């Protein structure tokens, strides 16, 4: 992300600051309407509808489904392998393949695998942990996690223009527009 | 801003047509059931089991609805107002099940053990085990308890409906407040009555058997069946141009979530009951499953495991299914059939088992059961449509209605 | 604003009383701006010194924790004979305390997962502390299976790990299910808690004034920057995790109940155990949440965020689950008689009238009678009275496990093998020590991590929905007016 692209601009992008989410929504819509694609919004709390405006897709559910499925197979496979194949013992006259009993560990591994996939899937898809990101170079970005909303247009956007984009953001009721160095 | 456009949607003249149709189907079903019943040599006992199964099936829909309505008031739910009137009507329809089940109860109270075998004083005297619980398994006491259960359900459901309907003509927040205030004690009464009614009506069919979770098991199936029925009723009405503006895909989504949740809950309870009894392997408990895991009932047990739990669980997992009315309705039909199979699995094995012949367990589900389900269903639907005929299908005066209309899932 | 909401227009112009849109209660008192919420929560963590009461509390609890370590060392050095477990009661306080602590844990998951799925937005003020409590309770619980094996150095035999004896655990044993259930539960609770913490850790990182704090919080915040893309995946993962944790929380205490219910011991083998244990667990867990949140909100000035409304709601849950537990007791008692099994009948009569009748009636009073006080609004909205009731509930739920475990074992089939269980001082000190561990961890959490989920509370501020052009539920549901019609 931080390596300069072909249309290398001297900066990473322009960051607009808002104190009101209506203004942020309006800005996001206007940016999409202009055909900007390399854009991103930063907010202190999740805002519903924003990812849809920005046109994001989400693959976390599909990953979790696969994780759960692998969990079921692993859990039951472990029970079956240990109790029927590797170490069969007659305990209380119960059959070696006591599926009634294996349901419980199988269920638990399903939940465990699916949950691990959900959390680590989210973290990995989000590109975390990430020790460095250019937006943090802007000092006021620190308020993003408290009470300010930010909108960035990256310089690698094909329609990015040093003057044009800056003017566009300035028109959007932003408190300020800052250059984000690489 | 227009004024509320959901003003008083009623069935109108179509209601009369539907109710006549339903009654006709019901009468045909009853005639068929009577004919089929008379064909067996033990026809009357078999017929009673089928009749009980049918009554309980339609009863559980009402009980599920009653739970839903009380719960909505208890937690002051906003999303569900647009579908609550349907639930209120279904709940108040419990009176049909009460009337149709009454002859069976009276018959038992008169000392005939053809359905509830303990009702016959002879069989009670013959078993030392049953003598110990003769105080409870007593025909007249049983009848009194049934009156109490049905009295609670009829009273509660009519009270809920009355207050809700009051608001239709004179919008007023007071009835809502009154219902919300009394929902908690209502829930206590409901829980007690359903728990013990399940013991009395169904568990005592096998009088020596017992399971503390049985009431919860019946409750889980009832609530699930109500959500399935609610999806079907609402989508049926929408197909006829009613509720079209009130109920959105968001409400189906929530009904679907509840359906899914109760499929899971039923599976959890059913598994707990089965696994614990399987594991401890005590003869007085395993007898119940022993019958149901032999002969053709073994197949029915497998059908329940897959059809009532695993398949619908997988099928309803995705939000896309819950948000497509067609798919959701398909699963709703499927689950209602499964609920009937579940109840048949509870009610019918004693019918053949009672005859002492283990091999006779092959009887399984027959046409007479289907005919009885249709017969009771016809009457039940007739009464439902009649009671709905002149009423608004949405509680238009409910102060939480705007919230429900505007409701959207995350 | 109605016209934006889908196909239906909500009329506010109908008849006079139909016009009033019922607003939902405002969930946060005081200044409701985003910045104010951030400040109120972070101030606790960023204050140079915690209140004096915190020092007093942690001194006591840390001393008790030291005592716990002493007890555990003594136990391991000597053997499990130092406990009161002996013929015929070989499962004594260790399993009682294990079940007690696992039960306490359940409230956290219920609040974070089930109430989330049920769209109970009030949960946002209490879920973080409740989830933390879950983790600490699981720590206390998980300790018991580990130490009760005696030879703790072979505790890894509990897990299906390849070993030099080519020996594998028995997957038909509910005790192994417990290993799977509790370890999965601990893992998922930790994930849930940590994932929710990440955005708040980023807040603390961004506000940090010392490099050490910035590094530490920054390390655990993983570089979170609150982009819309982050939030989208975060929210979906959170929803899925809630959907997974819901059946998990049902399963965990069900599996704990299987430890008893798969057996043939009278009073243990009954099919209602799974749902009844789950209801009891939620009951005890909520009681513990209320017990610790009332002092915590006073001490750290969080009364605007954890309002009386939150506490009242939790008390209603306590009343509901307490009544479920009461129903289960009644059902058990009835079926013990109805079932006709002489041993079952005896066990239940023995509980009520036998040598442990005192424990039984403490249990009945605390679990069935005490929560009924919450029918009264004035009791369930009075901080000190509610803490009183909740402490009774905690005591009662401990006694419930004691009654189940000890009465059934002390008098089963053979009268010649009956006995009377007495705990040793080591038993008692170990249990008190776990209370110390629990409170120590909780006090540290209060001091060093955000006790309230900052980013989540922000989503329930009236402001968070006021603008909403995309027709989300909030529109009609959240009013700004503090004079709510009805709460």
PDB file of N, CA and C in Angstrom, chain B residues 218-294:
ATOM      1  N   UNK B 218     -41.893 -30.372  24.061  1.00  0.00           N
ATOM      2  CA  UNK B 218     -43.149 -30.048  23.368  1.00  0.00           C
ATOM      3  C   UNK B 218     -43.233 -28.542  23.105  1.00  0.00           C
ATOM      4  N   UNK B 219     -42.795 -27.771  24.082  1.00  0.00           N
ATOM      5  CA  UNK B 219     -42.792 -26.316  23.922  1.00  0.00           C
ATOM      6  C   UNK B 219     -41.928 -25.902  22.726  1.00  0.00           C
ATOM      7  N   UNK B 220     -40.735 -26.489  22.626  1.00  0.00           N
ATOM      8  CA  UNK B 220     -39.816 -26.122  21.534  1.00  0.00           C
ATOM      9  C   UNK B 220     -40.456 -26.395  20.180  1.00  0.00           C
ATOM     10  N   UNK B 221     -41.076 -27.570  20.041  1.00  0.00           N
ATOM     11  CA  UNK B 221     -41.731 -27.905  18.780  1.00  0.00           C
ATOM     12  C   UNK B 221     -42.905 -26.978  18.501  1.00  0.00           C
ATOM     13  N   UNK B 222     -43.646 -26.629  19.555  1.00  0.00           N
ATOM     14  CA  UNK B 222     -44.812 -25.765  19.364  1.00  0.00           C
ATOM     15  C   UNK B 222     -44.403 -24.407  18.819  1.00  0.00           C
ATOM     16  N   UNK B 223     -43.406 -23.816  19.448  1.00  0.00           N
ATOM     17  CA  UNK B 223     -43.012 -22.477  19.033  1.00  0.00           C
ATOM     18  C   UNK B 223     -42.453 -22.514  17.613  1.00  0.00           C
ATOM     19  N   UNK B 224     -41.675 -23.568  17.331  1.00  0.00           N
ATOM     20  CA  UNK B 224     -41.159 -23.696  15.974  1.00  0.00           C
ATOM     21  C   UNK B 224     -42.298 -23.775  14.970  1.00  0.00           C
ATOM     22  N   UNK B 225     -43.309 -24.590  15.297  1.00  0.00           N
ATOM     23  CA  UNK B 225     -44.408 -24.759  14.338  1.00  0.00           C
ATOM     24  C   UNK B 225     -45.164 -23.450  14.160  1.00  0.00           C
ATOM     25  N   UNK B 226     -45.268 -22.672  15.236  1.00  0.00           N
ATOM     26  CA  UNK B 226     -45.954 -21.385  15.063  1.00  0.00           C
ATOM     27  C   UNK B 226     -45.201 -20.488  14.092  1.00  0.00           C
ATOM     28  N   UNK B 227     -43.878 -20.421  14.224  1.00  0.00           N
ATOM     29  CA  UNK B 227     -43.144 -19.524  13.320  1.00  0.00           C
ATOM     30  C   UNK B 227     -43.279 -19.983  11.875  1.00  0.00           C
ATOM     31  N   UNK B 228     -43.277 -21.302  11.670  1.00  0.00           N
ATOM     32  CA  UNK B 228     -43.494 -21.815  10.316  1.00  0.00           C
ATOM     33  C   UNK B 228     -44.878 -21.394   9.828  1.00  0.00           C
ATOM     34  N   UNK B 229     -45.879 -21.570  10.691  1.00  0.00           N
ATOM     35  CA  UNK B 229     -47.242 -21.211  10.293  1.00  0.00           C
ATOM     36  C   UNK B 229     -47.354 -19.714  10.040  1.00  0.00           C
ATOM     37  N   UNK B 230     -46.684 -18.919  10.850  1.00  0.00           N
ATOM     38  CA  UNK B 230     -46.770 -17.465  10.685  1.00  0.00           C
ATOM     39  C   UNK B 230     -46.219 -17.052   9.332  1.00  0.00           C
ATOM     40  N   UNK B 231     -45.091 -17.651   8.944  1.00  0.00           N
ATOM     41  CA  UNK B 231     -44.525 -17.334   7.627  1.00  0.00           C
ATOM     42  C   UNK B 231     -45.540 -17.655   6.543  1.00  0.00           C
ATOM     43  N   UNK B 232     -46.180 -18.829   6.659  1.00  0.00           N
ATOM     44  CA  UNK B 232     -47.117 -19.255   5.615  1.00  0.00           C
ATOM     45  C   UNK B 232     -48.364 -18.377   5.589  1.00  0.00           C
ATOM     46  N   UNK B 233     -48.906 -18.075   6.775  1.00  0.00           N
ATOM     47  CA  UNK B 233     -50.134 -17.275   6.804  1.00  0.00           C
ATOM     48  C   UNK B 233     -49.858 -15.890   6.228  1.00  0.00           C
ATOM     49  N   UNK B 234     -48.757 -15.296   6.669  1.00  0.00           N
ATOM     50  CA  UNK B 234     -48.462 -13.938   6.204  1.00  0.00           C
ATOM     51  C   UNK B 234     -48.195 -13.932   4.703  1.00  0.00           C
ATOM     52  N   UNK B 235     -47.449 -14.930   4.220  1.00  0.00           N
ATOM     53  CA  UNK B 235     -47.168 -14.907   2.776  1.00  0.00           C
ATOM     54  C   UNK B 235     -48.426 -15.243   1.980  1.00  0.00           C
ATOM     55  N   UNK B 236     -49.322 -16.075   2.543  1.00  0.00           N
ATOM     56  CA  UNK B 236     -50.600 -16.344   1.877  1.00  0.00           C
ATOM     57  C   UNK B 236     -51.402 -15.049   1.750  1.00  0.00           C
ATOM     58  N   UNK B 237     -51.491 -14.314   2.870  1.00  0.00           N
ATOM     59  CA  UNK B 237     -52.268 -13.073   2.840  1.00  0.00           C
ATOM     60  C   UNK B 237     -51.642 -12.074   1.877  1.00  0.00           C
ATOM     61  N   UNK B 238     -50.325 -12.033   1.865  1.00  0.00           N
ATOM     62  CA  UNK B 238     -49.670 -11.091   0.947  1.00  0.00           C
ATOM     63  C   UNK B 238     -49.919 -11.478  -0.502  1.00  0.00           C
ATOM     64  N   UNK B 239     -49.988 -12.785  -0.745  1.00  0.00           N
ATOM     65  CA  UNK B 239     -50.284 -13.248  -2.091  1.00  0.00           C
ATOM     66  C   UNK B 239     -51.684 -12.821  -2.533  1.00  0.00           C
ATOM     67  N   UNK B 240     -52.562 -12.560  -1.561  1.00  0.00           N
ATOM     68  CA  UNK B 240     -53.910 -12.112  -1.881  1.00  0.00           C
ATOM     69  C   UNK B 240     -54.034 -10.601  -1.756  1.00  0.00           C
ATOM     70  N   UNK B 241     -52.920  -9.941  -1.714  1.00  0.00           N
ATOM     71  CA  UNK B 241     -52.946  -8.483  -1.700  1.00  0.00           C
ATOM     72  C   UNK B 241     -53.167  -7.855  -0.339  1.00  0.00           C
ATOM     73  N   UNK B 242     -53.184  -8.686   0.703  1.00  0.00           N
ATOM     74  CA  UNK B 242     -53.356  -8.132   2.042  1.00  0.00           C
ATOM     75  C   UNK B 242     -51.993  -7.976   2.709  1.00  0.00           C
ATOM     76  N   UNK B 243     -51.915  -7.113   3.689  1.00  0.00           N
ATOM     77  CA  UNK B 243     -50.674  -6.872   4.442  1.00  0.00           C
ATOM     78  C   UNK B 243     -49.517  -6.455   3.538  1.00  0.00           C
ATOM     79  N   UNK B 244     -49.852  -6.183   2.270  1.00  0.00           N
ATOM     80  CA  UNK B 244     -48.782  -5.996   1.292  1.00  0.00           C
ATOM     81  C   UNK B 244     -47.876  -4.847   1.671  1.00  0.00           C
ATOM     82  N   UNK B 245     -48.442  -3.826   2.282  1.00  0.00           N
ATOM     83  CA  UNK B 245     -47.628  -2.660   2.594  1.00  0.00           C
ATOM     84  C   UNK B 245     -47.073  -2.699   4.005  1.00  0.00           C
ATOM     85  N   UNK B 246     -47.627  -3.558   4.831  1.00  0.00           N
ATOM     86  CA  UNK B 246     -47.192  -3.572   6.230  1.00  0.00           C
ATOM     87  C   UNK B 246     -45.993  -4.489   6.431  1.00  0.00           C
ATOM     88  N   UNK B 247     -46.062  -5.695   5.866  1.00  0.00           N
ATOM     89  CA  UNK B 247     -45.016  -6.681   6.125  1.00  0.00           C
ATOM     90  C   UNK B 247     -43.981  -6.601   5.014  1.00  0.00           C
ATOM     91  N   UNK B 248     -42.724  -6.449   5.404  1.00  0.00           N
ATOM     92  CA  UNK B 248     -41.648  -6.366   4.427  1.00  0.00           C
ATOM     93  C   UNK B 248     -40.742  -7.570   4.580  1.00  0.00           C
ATOM     94  N   UNK B 249     -39.774  -7.625   3.721  1.00  0.00           N
ATOM     95  CA  UNK B 249     -38.823  -8.731   3.771  1.00  0.00           C
ATOM     96  C   UNK B 249     -38.097  -8.758   5.113  1.00  0.00           C
ATOM     97  N   UNK B 250     -38.013  -7.591   5.761  1.00  0.00           N
ATOM     98  CA  UNK B 250     -37.333  -7.542   7.058  1.00  0.00           C
ATOM     99  C   UNK B 250     -38.077  -8.372   8.096  1.00  0.00           C
ATOM    100  N   UNK B 251     -39.394  -8.322   8.042  1.00  0.00           N
ATOM    101  CA  UNK B 251     -40.169  -9.103   9.007  1.00  0.00           C
ATOM    102  C   UNK B 251     -40.037 -10.590   8.719  1.00  0.00           C
ATOM    103  N   UNK B 252     -40.037 -10.948   7.438  1.00  0.00           N
ATOM    104  CA  UNK B 252     -39.805 -12.357   7.103  1.00  0.00           C
ATOM    105  C   UNK B 252     -38.442 -12.796   7.617  1.00  0.00           C
ATOM    106  N   UNK B 253     -37.477 -11.923   7.456  1.00  0.00           N
ATOM    107  CA  UNK B 253     -36.127 -12.257   7.909  1.00  0.00           C
ATOM    108  C   UNK B 253     -36.121 -12.580   9.399  1.00  0.00           C
ATOM    109  N   UNK B 254     -36.834 -11.753  10.166  1.00  0.00           N
ATOM    110  CA  UNK B 254     -36.864 -12.005  11.608  1.00  0.00           C
ATOM    111  C   UNK B 254     -37.654 -13.261  11.945  1.00  0.00           C
ATOM    112  N   UNK B 255     -38.778 -13.468  11.269  1.00  0.00           N
ATOM    113  CA  UNK B 255     -39.523 -14.711  11.498  1.00  0.00           C
ATOM    114  C   UNK B 255     -38.637 -15.904  11.144  1.00  0.00           C
ATOM    115  N   UNK B 256     -37.887 -15.757  10.058  1.00  0.00           N
ATOM    116  CA  UNK B 256     -36.983 -16.828   9.639  1.00  0.00           C
ATOM    117  C   UNK B 256     -35.904 -17.088  10.680  1.00  0.00           C
ATOM    118  N   UNK B 257     -35.404 -16.009  11.287  1.00  0.00           N
ATOM    119  CA  UNK B 257     -34.382 -16.183  12.318  1.00  0.00           C
ATOM    120  C   UNK B 257     -34.947 -16.945  13.512  1.00  0.00           C
ATOM    121  N   UNK B 258     -36.179 -16.587  13.873  1.00  0.00           N
ATOM    122  CA  UNK B 258     -36.789 -17.294  14.997  1.00  0.00           C
ATOM    123  C   UNK B 258     -37.051 -18.756  14.641  1.00  0.00           C
ATOM    124  N   UNK B 259     -37.489 -18.974  13.394  1.00  0.00           N
ATOM    125  CA  UNK B 259     -37.721 -20.345  12.950  1.00  0.00           C
ATOM    126  C   UNK B 259     -36.431 -21.142  13.064  1.00  0.00           C
ATOM    127  N   UNK B 260     -35.364 -20.545  12.573  1.00  0.00           N
ATOM    128  CA  UNK B 260     -34.056 -21.186  12.638  1.00  0.00           C
ATOM    129  C   UNK B 260     -33.655 -21.446  14.093  1.00  0.00           C
ATOM    130  N   UNK B 261     -33.843 -20.419  14.933  1.00  0.00           N
ATOM    131  CA  UNK B 261     -33.449 -20.555  16.333  1.00  0.00           C
ATOM    132  C   UNK B 261     -34.205 -21.702  16.992  1.00  0.00           C
ATOM    133  N   UNK B 262     -35.502 -21.821  16.682  1.00  0.00           N
ATOM    134  CA  UNK B 262     -36.262 -22.872  17.350  1.00  0.00           C
ATOM    135  C   UNK B 262     -36.045 -24.241  16.714  1.00  0.00           C
ATOM    136  N   UNK B 263     -35.632 -24.291  15.457  1.00  0.00           N
ATOM    137  CA  UNK B 263     -35.174 -25.564  14.903  1.00  0.00           C
ATOM    138  C   UNK B 263     -33.967 -26.031  15.712  1.00  0.00           C
ATOM    139  N   UNK B 264     -33.069 -25.085  15.955  1.00  0.00           N
ATOM    140  CA  UNK B 264     -31.881 -25.439  16.728  1.00  0.00           C
ATOM    141  C   UNK B 264     -32.248 -25.812  18.164  1.00  0.00           C
ATOM    142  N   UNK B 265     -33.124 -25.001  18.758  1.00  0.00           N
ATOM    143  CA  UNK B 265     -33.503 -25.250  20.151  1.00  0.00           C
ATOM    144  C   UNK B 265     -34.169 -26.622  20.278  1.00  0.00           C
ATOM    145  N   UNK B 266     -35.055 -26.933  19.328  1.00  0.00           N
ATOM    146  CA  UNK B 266     -35.701 -28.253  19.352  1.00  0.00           C
ATOM    147  C   UNK B 266     -34.638 -29.345  19.260  1.00  0.00           C
ATOM    148  N   UNK B 267     -33.668 -29.156  18.363  1.00  0.00           N
ATOM    149  CA  UNK B 267     -32.625 -30.157  18.202  1.00  0.00           C
ATOM    150  C   UNK B 267     -31.829 -30.332  19.488  1.00  0.00           C
ATOM    151  N   UNK B 268     -31.553 -29.220  20.131  1.00  0.00           N
ATOM    152  CA  UNK B 268     -30.799 -29.247  21.387  1.00  0.00           C
ATOM    153  C   UNK B 268     -31.561 -30.012  22.461  1.00  0.00           C
ATOM    154  N   UNK B 269     -32.851 -29.703  22.587  1.00  0.00           N
ATOM    155  CA  UNK B 269     -33.651 -30.357  23.620  1.00  0.00           C
ATOM    156  C   UNK B 269     -33.847 -31.837  23.279  1.00  0.00           C
ATOM    157  N   UNK B 270     -34.137 -32.117  21.995  1.00  0.00           N
ATOM    158  CA  UNK B 270     -34.370 -33.505  21.592  1.00  0.00           C
ATOM    159  C   UNK B 270     -33.100 -34.327  21.815  1.00  0.00           C
ATOM    160  N   UNK B 271     -31.956 -33.746  21.455  1.00  0.00           N
ATOM    161  CA  UNK B 271     -30.703 -34.467  21.640  1.00  0.00           C
ATOM    162  C   UNK B 271     -30.442 -34.696  23.127  1.00  0.00           C
ATOM    163  N   UNK B 272     -30.668 -33.669  23.937  1.00  0.00           N
ATOM    164  CA  UNK B 272     -30.410 -33.812  25.377  1.00  0.00           C
ATOM    165  C   UNK B 272     -31.250 -34.947  25.954  1.00  0.00           C
ATOM    166  N   UNK B 273     -32.530 -34.965  25.585  1.00  0.00           N
ATOM    167  CA  UNK B 273     -33.401 -35.996  26.130  1.00  0.00           C
ATOM    168  C   UNK B 273     -32.942 -37.383  25.683  1.00  0.00           C
ATOM    169  N   UNK B 274     -32.691 -37.505  24.376  1.00  0.00           N
ATOM    170  CA  UNK B 274     -32.319 -38.810  23.842  1.00  0.00           C
ATOM    171  C   UNK B 274     -30.971 -39.267  24.387  1.00  0.00           C
ATOM    172  N   UNK B 275     -29.971 -38.360  24.339  1.00  0.00           N
ATOM    173  CA  UNK B 275     -28.625 -38.772  24.692  1.00  0.00           C
ATOM    174  C   UNK B 275     -28.548 -39.177  26.167  1.00  0.00           C
ATOM    175  N   UNK B 276     -29.219 -38.415  27.030  1.00  0.00           N
ATOM    176  CA  UNK B 276     -29.130 -38.728  28.460  1.00  0.00           C
ATOM    177  C   UNK B 276     -29.777 -40.079  28.761  1.00  0.00           C
ATOM    178  N   UNK B 277     -30.886 -40.352  28.074  1.00  0.00           N
ATOM    179  CA  UNK B 277     -31.558 -41.627  28.326  1.00  0.00           C
ATOM    180  C   UNK B 277     -30.757 -42.771  27.705  1.00  0.00           C
ATOM    181  N   UNK B 278     -30.237 -42.526  26.500  1.00  0.00           N
ATOM    182  CA  UNK B 278     -29.393 -43.529  25.853  1.00  0.00           C
ATOM    183  C   UNK B 278     -28.178 -43.851  26.738  1.00  0.00           C
ATOM    184  N   UNK B 279     -27.593 -42.811  27.311  1.00  0.00           N
ATOM    185  CA  UNK B 279     -26.352 -42.986  28.036  1.00  0.00           C
ATOM    186  C   UNK B 279     -26.570 -43.754  29.336  1.00  0.00           C
ATOM    187  N   UNK B 280     -27.566 -43.307  30.136  1.00  0.00           N
ATOM    188  CA  UNK B 280     -27.764 -43.942  31.439  1.00  0.00           C
ATOM    189  C   UNK B 280     -28.343 -45.343  31.267  1.00  0.00           C
ATOM    190  N   UNK B 281     -29.137 -45.546  30.193  1.00  0.00           N
ATOM    191  CA  UNK B 281     -29.580 -46.894  29.849  1.00  0.00           C
ATOM    192  C   UNK B 281     -30.388 -47.559  30.961  1.00  0.00           C
ATOM    193  N   UNK B 282     -31.273 -46.797  31.584  1.00  0.00           N
ATOM    194  CA  UNK B 282     -32.137 -47.369  32.618  1.00  0.00           C
ATOM    195  C   UNK B 282     -33.412 -47.900  31.954  1.00  0.00           C
ATOM    196  N   UNK B 283     -33.801 -49.141  32.294  1.00  0.00           N
ATOM    197  CA  UNK B 283     -34.916 -49.753  31.568  1.00  0.00           C
ATOM    198  C   UNK B 283     -36.205 -48.934  31.608  1.00  0.00           C
ATOM    199  N   UNK B 284     -36.520 -48.312  32.742  1.00  0.00           N
ATOM    200  CA  UNK B 284     -37.799 -47.599  32.807  1.00  0.00           C
ATOM    201  C   UNK B 284     -37.821 -46.366  31.900  1.00  0.00           C
ATOM    202  N   UNK B 285     -36.646 -45.917  31.485  1.00  0.00           N
ATOM    203  CA  UNK B 285     -36.617 -44.772  30.574  1.00  0.00           C
ATOM    204  C   UNK B 285     -36.426 -45.194  29.125  1.00  0.00           C
ATOM    205  N   UNK B 286     -35.614 -46.227  28.923  1.00  0.00           N
ATOM    206  CA  UNK B 286     -35.298 -46.576  27.540  1.00  0.00           C
ATOM    207  C   UNK B 286     -36.477 -47.220  26.823  1.00  0.00           C
ATOM    208  N   UNK B 287     -37.460 -47.733  27.580  1.00  0.00           N
ATOM    209  CA  UNK B 287     -38.610 -48.378  26.920  1.00  0.00           C
ATOM    210  C   UNK B 287     -39.222 -47.454  25.871  1.00  0.00           C
ATOM    211  N   UNK B 288     -39.254 -46.181  26.171  1.00  0.00           N
ATOM    212  CA  UNK B 288     -39.908 -45.222  25.280  1.00  0.00           C
ATOM    213  C   UNK B 288     -39.161 -45.120  23.951  1.00  0.00           C
ATOM    214  N   UNK B 289     -37.836 -45.032  24.063  1.00  0.00           N
ATOM    215  CA  UNK B 289     -37.037 -44.949  22.833  1.00  0.00           C
ATOM    216  C   UNK B 289     -36.913 -46.316  22.170  1.00  0.00           C
ATOM    217  N   UNK B 290     -36.980 -47.350  22.971  1.00  0.00           N
ATOM    218  CA  UNK B 290     -36.847 -48.693  22.431  1.00  0.00           C
ATOM    219  C   UNK B 290     -37.910 -48.951  21.375  1.00  0.00           C
ATOM    220  N   UNK B 291     -39.138 -48.549  21.689  1.00  0.00           N
ATOM    221  CA  UNK B 291     -40.234 -48.719  20.729  1.00  0.00           C
ATOM    222  C   UNK B 291     -39.982 -47.864  19.494  1.00  0.00           C
ATOM    223  N   UNK B 292     -39.461 -46.690  19.713  1.00  0.00           N
ATOM    224  CA  UNK B 292     -39.316 -45.746  18.610  1.00  0.00           C
ATOM    225  C   UNK B 292     -38.056 -45.985  17.777  1.00  0.00           C
ATOM    226  N   UNK B 293     -37.220 -46.892  18.241  1.00  0.00           N
ATOM    227  CA  UNK B 293     -36.037 -47.231  17.446  1.00  0.00           C
ATOM    228  C   UNK B 293     -36.152 -48.650  16.909  1.00  0.00           C
ATOM    229  N   UNK B 294     -37.393 -49.152  16.860  1.00  0.00           N
ATOM    230  CA  UNK B 294     -37.614 -50.498  16.324  1.00  0.00           C
ATOM    231  C   UNK B 294     -38.602 -50.406  15.181  1.00  0.00           C
TER     232      UNK B 294
END
